[in-house]
Short mmCIF file of C-alpha atoms in Angstrom, two decimals:
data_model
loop_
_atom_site.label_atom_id
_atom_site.label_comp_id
_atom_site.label_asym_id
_atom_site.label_seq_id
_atom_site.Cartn_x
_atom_site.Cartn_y
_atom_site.Cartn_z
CA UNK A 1 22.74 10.84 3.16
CA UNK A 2 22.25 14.09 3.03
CA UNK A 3 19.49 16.49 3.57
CA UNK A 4 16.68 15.94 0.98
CA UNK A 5 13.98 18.30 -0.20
CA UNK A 6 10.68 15.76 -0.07
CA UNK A 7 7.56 16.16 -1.76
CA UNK A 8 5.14 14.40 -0.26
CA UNK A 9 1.31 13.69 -1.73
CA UNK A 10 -1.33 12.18 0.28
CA UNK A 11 0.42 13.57 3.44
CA UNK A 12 -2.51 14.09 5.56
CA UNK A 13 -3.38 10.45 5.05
CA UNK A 14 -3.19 7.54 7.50
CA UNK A 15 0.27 6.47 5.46
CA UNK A 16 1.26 9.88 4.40
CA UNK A 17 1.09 11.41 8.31
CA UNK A 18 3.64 8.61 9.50
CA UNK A 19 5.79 9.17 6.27
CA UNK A 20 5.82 12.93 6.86
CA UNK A 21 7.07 12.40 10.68
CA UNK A 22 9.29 10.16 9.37
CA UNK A 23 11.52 11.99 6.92
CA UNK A 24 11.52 14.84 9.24
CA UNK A 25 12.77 12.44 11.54
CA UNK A 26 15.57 11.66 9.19
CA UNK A 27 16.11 15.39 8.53
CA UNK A 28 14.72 15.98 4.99
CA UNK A 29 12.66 19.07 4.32
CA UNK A 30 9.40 18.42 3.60
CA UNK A 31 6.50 19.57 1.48
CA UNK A 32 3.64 18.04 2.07
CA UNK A 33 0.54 17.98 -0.65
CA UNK A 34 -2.89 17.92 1.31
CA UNK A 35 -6.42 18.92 -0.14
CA UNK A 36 -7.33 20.57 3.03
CA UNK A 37 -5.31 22.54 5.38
CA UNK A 38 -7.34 21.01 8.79
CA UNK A 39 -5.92 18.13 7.90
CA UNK A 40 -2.42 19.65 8.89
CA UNK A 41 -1.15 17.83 12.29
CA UNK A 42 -0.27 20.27 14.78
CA UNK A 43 2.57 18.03 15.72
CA UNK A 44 4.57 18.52 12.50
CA UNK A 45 7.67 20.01 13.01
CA UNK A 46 7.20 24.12 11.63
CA UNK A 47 9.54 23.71 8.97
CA UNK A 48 6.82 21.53 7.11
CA UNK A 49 5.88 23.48 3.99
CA UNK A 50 2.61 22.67 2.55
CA UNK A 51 0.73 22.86 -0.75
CA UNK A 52 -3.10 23.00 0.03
CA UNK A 53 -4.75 21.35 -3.92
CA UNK A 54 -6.32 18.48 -5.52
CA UNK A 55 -3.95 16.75 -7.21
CA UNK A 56 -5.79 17.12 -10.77
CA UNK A 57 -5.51 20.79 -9.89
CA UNK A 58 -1.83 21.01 -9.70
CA UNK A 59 0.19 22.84 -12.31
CA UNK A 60 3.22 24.90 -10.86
CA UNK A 61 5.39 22.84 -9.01
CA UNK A 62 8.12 23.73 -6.38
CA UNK A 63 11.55 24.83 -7.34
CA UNK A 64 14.53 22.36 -6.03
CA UNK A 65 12.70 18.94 -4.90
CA UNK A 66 15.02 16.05 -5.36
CA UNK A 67 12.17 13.36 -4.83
CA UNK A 68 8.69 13.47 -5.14
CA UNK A 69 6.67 10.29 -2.48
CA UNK A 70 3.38 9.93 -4.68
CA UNK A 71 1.08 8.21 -1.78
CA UNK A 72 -2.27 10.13 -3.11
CA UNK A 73 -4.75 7.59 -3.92
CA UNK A 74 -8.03 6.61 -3.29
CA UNK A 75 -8.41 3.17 -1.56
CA UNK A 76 -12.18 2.56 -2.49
CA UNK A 77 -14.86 3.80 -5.35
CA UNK A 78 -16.01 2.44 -8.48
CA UNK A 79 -13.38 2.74 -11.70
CA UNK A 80 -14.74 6.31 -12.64
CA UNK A 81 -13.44 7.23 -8.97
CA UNK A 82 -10.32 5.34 -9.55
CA UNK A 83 -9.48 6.88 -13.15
CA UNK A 84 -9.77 10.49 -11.79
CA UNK A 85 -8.39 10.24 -8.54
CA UNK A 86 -5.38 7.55 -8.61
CA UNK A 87 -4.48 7.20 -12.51
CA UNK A 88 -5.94 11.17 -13.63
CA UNK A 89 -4.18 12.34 -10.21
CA UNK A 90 -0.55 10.97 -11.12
CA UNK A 91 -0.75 11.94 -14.72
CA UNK A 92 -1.35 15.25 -13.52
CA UNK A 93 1.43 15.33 -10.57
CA UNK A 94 3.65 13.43 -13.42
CA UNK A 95 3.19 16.12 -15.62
CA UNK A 96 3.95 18.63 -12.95
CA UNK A 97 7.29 17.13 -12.06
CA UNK A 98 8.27 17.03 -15.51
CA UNK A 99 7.68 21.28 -15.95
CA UNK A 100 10.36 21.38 -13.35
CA UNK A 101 14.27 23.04 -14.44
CA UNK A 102 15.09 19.44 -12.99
CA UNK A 103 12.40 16.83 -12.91
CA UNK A 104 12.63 14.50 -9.17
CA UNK A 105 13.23 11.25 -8.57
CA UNK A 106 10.15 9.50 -7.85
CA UNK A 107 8.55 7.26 -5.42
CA UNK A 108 5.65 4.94 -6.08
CA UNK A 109 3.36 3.75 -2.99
CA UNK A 110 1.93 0.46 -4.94
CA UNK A 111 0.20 -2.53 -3.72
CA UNK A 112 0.72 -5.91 -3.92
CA UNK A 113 -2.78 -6.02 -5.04
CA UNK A 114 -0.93 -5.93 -8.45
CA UNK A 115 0.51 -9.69 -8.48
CA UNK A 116 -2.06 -12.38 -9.44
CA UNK A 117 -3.63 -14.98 -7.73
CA UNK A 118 -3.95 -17.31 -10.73
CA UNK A 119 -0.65 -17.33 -12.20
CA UNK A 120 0.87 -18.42 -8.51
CA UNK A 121 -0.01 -22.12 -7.11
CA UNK A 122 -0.38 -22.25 -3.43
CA UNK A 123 2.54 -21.73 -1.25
CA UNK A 124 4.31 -19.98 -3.67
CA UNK A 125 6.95 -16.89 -2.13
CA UNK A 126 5.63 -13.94 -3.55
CA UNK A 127 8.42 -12.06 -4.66
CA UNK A 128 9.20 -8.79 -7.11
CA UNK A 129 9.49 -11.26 -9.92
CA UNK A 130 6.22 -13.02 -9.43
CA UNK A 131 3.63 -12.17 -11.73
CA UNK A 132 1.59 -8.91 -12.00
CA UNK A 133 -2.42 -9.73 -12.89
CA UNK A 134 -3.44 -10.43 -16.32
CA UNK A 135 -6.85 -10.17 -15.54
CA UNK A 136 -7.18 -7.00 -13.59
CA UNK A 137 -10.89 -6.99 -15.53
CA UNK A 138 -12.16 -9.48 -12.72
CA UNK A 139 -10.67 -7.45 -9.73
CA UNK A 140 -11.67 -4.68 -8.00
CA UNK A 141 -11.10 -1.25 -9.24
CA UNK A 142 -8.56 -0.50 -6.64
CA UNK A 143 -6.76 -2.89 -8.58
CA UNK A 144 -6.94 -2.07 -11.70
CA UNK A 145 -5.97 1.74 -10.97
CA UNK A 146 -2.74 0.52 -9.11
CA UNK A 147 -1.44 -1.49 -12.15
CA UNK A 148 -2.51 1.16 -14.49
CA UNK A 149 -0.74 3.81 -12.16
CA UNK A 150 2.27 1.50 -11.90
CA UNK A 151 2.44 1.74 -16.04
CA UNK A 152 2.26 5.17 -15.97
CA UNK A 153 4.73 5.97 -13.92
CA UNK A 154 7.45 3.24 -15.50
CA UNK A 155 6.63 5.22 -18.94
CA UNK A 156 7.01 8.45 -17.93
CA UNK A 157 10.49 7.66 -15.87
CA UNK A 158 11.94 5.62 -18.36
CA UNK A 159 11.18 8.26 -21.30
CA UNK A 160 12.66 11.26 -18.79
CA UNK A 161 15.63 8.92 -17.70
CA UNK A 162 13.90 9.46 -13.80
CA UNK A 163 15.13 7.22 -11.30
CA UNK A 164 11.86 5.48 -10.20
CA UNK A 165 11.09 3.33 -6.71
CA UNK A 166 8.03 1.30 -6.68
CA UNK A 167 6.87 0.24 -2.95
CA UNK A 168 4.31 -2.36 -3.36
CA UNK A 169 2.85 -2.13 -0.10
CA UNK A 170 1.13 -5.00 1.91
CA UNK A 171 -2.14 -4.49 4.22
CA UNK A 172 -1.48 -1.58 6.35
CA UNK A 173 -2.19 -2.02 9.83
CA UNK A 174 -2.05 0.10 13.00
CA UNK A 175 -4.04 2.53 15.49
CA UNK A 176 -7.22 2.79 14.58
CA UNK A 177 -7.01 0.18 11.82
CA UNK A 178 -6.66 -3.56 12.54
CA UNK A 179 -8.75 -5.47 9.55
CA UNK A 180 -7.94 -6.33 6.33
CA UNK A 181 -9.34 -8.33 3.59
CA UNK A 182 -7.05 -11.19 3.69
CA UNK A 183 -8.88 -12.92 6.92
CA UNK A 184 -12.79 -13.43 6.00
CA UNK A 185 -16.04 -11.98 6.33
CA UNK A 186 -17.09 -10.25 9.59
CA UNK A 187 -21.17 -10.44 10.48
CA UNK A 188 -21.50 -8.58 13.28
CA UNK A 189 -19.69 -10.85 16.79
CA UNK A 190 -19.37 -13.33 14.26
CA UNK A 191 -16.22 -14.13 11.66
CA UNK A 192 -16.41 -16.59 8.59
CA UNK A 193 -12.46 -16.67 8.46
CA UNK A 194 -11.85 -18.40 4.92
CA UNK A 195 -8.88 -20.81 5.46
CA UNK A 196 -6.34 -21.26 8.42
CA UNK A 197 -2.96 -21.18 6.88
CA UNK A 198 -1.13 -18.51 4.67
CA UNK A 199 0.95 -15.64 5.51
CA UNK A 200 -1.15 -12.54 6.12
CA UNK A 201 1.05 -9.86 3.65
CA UNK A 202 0.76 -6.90 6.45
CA UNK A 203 3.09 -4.00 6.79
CA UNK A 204 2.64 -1.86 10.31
CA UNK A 205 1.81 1.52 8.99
CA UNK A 206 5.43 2.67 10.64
CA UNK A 207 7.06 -0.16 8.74
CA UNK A 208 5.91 1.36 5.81
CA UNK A 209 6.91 5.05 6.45
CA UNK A 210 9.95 3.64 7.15
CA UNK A 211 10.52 1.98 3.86
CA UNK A 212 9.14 5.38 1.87
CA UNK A 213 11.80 7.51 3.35
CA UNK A 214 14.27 4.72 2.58
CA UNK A 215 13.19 4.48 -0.81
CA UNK A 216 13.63 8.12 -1.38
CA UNK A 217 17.13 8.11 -0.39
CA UNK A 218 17.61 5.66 -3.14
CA UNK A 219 15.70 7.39 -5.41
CA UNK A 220 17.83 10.73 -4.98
CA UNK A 221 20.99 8.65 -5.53
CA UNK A 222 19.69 7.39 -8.83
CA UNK A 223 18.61 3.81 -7.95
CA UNK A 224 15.61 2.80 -9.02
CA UNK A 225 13.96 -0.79 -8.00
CA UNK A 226 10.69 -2.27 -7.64
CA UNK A 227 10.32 -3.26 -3.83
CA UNK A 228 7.78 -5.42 -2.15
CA UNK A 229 6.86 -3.79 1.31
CA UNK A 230 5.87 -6.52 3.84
CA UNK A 231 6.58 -7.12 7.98
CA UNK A 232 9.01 -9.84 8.40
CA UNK A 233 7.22 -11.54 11.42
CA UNK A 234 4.14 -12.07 8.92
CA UNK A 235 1.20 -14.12 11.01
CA UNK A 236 -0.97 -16.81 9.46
CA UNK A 237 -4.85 -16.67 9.82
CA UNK A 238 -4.71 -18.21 13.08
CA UNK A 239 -2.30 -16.66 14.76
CA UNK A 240 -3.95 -13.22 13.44
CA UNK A 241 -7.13 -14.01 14.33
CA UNK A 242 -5.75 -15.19 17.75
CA UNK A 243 -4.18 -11.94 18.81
CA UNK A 244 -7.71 -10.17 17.38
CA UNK A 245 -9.62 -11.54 19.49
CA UNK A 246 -7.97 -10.03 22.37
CA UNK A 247 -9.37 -6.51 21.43
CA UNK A 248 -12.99 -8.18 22.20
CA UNK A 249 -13.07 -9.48 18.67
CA UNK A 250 -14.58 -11.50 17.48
CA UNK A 251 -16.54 -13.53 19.80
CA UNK A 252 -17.35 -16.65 17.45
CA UNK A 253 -15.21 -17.31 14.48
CA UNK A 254 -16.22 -20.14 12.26
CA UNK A 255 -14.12 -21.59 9.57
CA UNK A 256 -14.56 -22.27 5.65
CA UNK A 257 -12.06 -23.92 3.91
CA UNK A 258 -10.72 -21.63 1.05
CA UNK A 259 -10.71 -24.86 -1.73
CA UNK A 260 -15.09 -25.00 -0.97
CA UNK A 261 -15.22 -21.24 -2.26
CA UNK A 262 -12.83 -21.84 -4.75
CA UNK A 263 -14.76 -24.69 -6.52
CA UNK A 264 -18.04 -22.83 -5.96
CA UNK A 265 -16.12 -19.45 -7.36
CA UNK A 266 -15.41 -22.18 -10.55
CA UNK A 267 -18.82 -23.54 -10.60
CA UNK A 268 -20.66 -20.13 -10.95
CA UNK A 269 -17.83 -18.24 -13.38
CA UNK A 270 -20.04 -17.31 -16.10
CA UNK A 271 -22.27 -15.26 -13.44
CA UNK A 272 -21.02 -12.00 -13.91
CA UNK A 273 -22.45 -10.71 -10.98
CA UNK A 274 -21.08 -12.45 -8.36
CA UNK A 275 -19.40 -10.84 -5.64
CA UNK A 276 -15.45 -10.48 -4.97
CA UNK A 277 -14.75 -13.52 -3.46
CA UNK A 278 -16.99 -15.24 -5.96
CA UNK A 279 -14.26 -14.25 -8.51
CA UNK A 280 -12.00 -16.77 -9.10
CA UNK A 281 -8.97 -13.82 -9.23
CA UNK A 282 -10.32 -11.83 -6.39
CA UNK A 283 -10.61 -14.82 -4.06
CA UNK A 284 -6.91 -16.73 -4.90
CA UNK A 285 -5.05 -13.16 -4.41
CA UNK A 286 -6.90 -12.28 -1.06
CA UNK A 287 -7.26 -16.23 0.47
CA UNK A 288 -4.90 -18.83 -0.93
CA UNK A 289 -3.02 -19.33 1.28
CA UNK A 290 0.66 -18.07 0.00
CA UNK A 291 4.28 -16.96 1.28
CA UNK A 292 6.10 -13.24 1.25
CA UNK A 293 9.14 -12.23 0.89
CA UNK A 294 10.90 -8.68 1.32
CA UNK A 295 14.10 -10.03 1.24
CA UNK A 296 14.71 -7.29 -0.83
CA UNK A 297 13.00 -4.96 1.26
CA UNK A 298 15.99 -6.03 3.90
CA UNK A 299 18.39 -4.87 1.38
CA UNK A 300 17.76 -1.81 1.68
CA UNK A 301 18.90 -0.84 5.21
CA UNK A 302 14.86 -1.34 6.34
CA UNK A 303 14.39 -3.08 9.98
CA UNK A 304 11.78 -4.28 11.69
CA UNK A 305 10.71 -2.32 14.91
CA UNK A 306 9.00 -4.79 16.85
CA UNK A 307 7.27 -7.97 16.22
CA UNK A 308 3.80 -9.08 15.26
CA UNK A 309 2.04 -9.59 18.61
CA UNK A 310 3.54 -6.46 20.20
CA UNK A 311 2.47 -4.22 17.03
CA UNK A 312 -0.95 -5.66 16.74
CA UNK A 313 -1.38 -5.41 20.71
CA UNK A 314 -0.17 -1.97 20.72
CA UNK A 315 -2.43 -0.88 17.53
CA UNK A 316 -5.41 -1.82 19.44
CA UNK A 317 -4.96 -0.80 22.56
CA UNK A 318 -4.15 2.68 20.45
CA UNK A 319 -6.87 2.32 18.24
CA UNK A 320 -9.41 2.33 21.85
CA UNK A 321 -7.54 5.71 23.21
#
């Protein structure tokens, strides 16, 4: 592969940082989108070019990019938040791209938020083919703006004949950021872990760099795919909550077993206040316990750097410098 000219938005982020290092690595030039230039690392190689606006803002767009990395989005926020700066933030980079002499390939950072919990029985292999949520209305907003930012871009590529690559990203872990919402509820030393088994669908925030710049490459050739991006040494609850607790926590974990919250998630399904894992949707995506594959993924030339235990270890003892 040759040298690439990448686009990059979100790239002061905790995923867009790595991604930027990354294709530099890999020697692609870069330009990287940020909405404000302290965010720039001063370990970036100088080539790094860099386009200092909020995404809604953007109207001229760079001569010569062969792929655009769309990784902008906001991770939390009610779905006001979510329609102006996910969904209204890709509309406006998509029409951007497509002002260009020669519109980019394009790459996706998705979740796998976007499969359902319903439509799946547990143990299933979550897949690319497994089904996306039909009733986004009873997740979170997050959710709903990463299946509506999905459709968006699948439109607009198909209608411009863009090769499109959608990376439906697991949990991200690393330095500075161990949790996710697949394990339980955290009360100060305590954790009410919901359920023992089930893999945990993380993806070391490297991992996932990794599979961006990979995804590009196939994007510039004119391949476009829908990839799921998840670790291949994927722990269950136990084993996660195992290596946890040698960062200092937590220092009492109890147990609930994920079928009690389901039938009380049943039992009160006409209270439409409940909270997330209350939902019948919310709580079978984040807690049944289920199986991933990225055999796909694998496909792709992506490798694993390391394994569970000495990522996680390594992400704390990071996380504490």
């Amino acid at each position: 592969m040759g040298t690439l000219k990448l686009l990059i938005t979100g790239a002061s982020g905790y995923l867009g940082r790595q991604t930027v290092a990354r294709a530099t690595a890999a020697g692609h030039e870069v330009i990287a989108v940020i909405r404000d230039r302290t965010a720039v690392l001063q370990d970036w190689p100088n080539s790094v070019e860099f386009i200092t606006t909020d995404l809604n803002s953007l109207t001229a767009f760079p001569k010569n990019v062969d792929v655009v990395l769309h990784l902008a989005a906001s991770m939390d926020g009610d779905d006001t938040a979510q329609q102006h700066d996910t969904v209204g933030a890709t509309k406006a980079l998509l029409t951007a791209c497509l002002s260009a002499h020669t519109p980019p390939a394009l790459v996706l950072a998705s979740s796998l938020s976007v499969y359902s919990g319903v439509l799946v029985q547990e143990n299933d292999v979550i897949d690319e083919n497994s089904p996306l949520d039909d009733r986004a209305d009873q997740r979170d907003a997050y959710c709903r703006a990463k299946i509506a930012q999905e459709m968006l871009c699948a439109t607009v590529a198909a209608d411009a004949g863009l090769p499109l690559q959608i990376l439906r990203i697991g949990a991200i872990y690393g330095p500075g950021r161990v949790w996710n919402a697949h394990i339980g509820v955290g009360l100060g030393p305590v954790l009410l872990r919901i359920g023992n088994s089930g893999e945990i669908p993380l993806c070391h925030v490297g991992h996932a760099a990794q599979a961006l710049v990979l995804a590009a490459e196939q994007a510039a050739q004119g391949v476009s795919s829908v990839v799921n991006v998840v670790d291949s040494d994927l722990p269950d609850r136990n084993r996660f909550v195992s290596v946890l607790k040698r960062g200092g926590w937590p220092k009492l974990s109890a147990t609930i077993p994920w079928r009690m919250l389901e039938a009380t998630a049943r039992y009160l399904g006409r209270w439409n206040g409940r909270p997330g894992l209350l939902r019948l949707p919310v709580l079978r995506a984040r807690m049944m316990p289920l199986r991933y594959s990225n055999q796909r993924l694998q496909d792709m030339g992506w490798q694993p750097e390391a394994d569970f235990e000495m990522l996680m270890q390594k992400a704390m003892e990071d996380g504490h410098d």
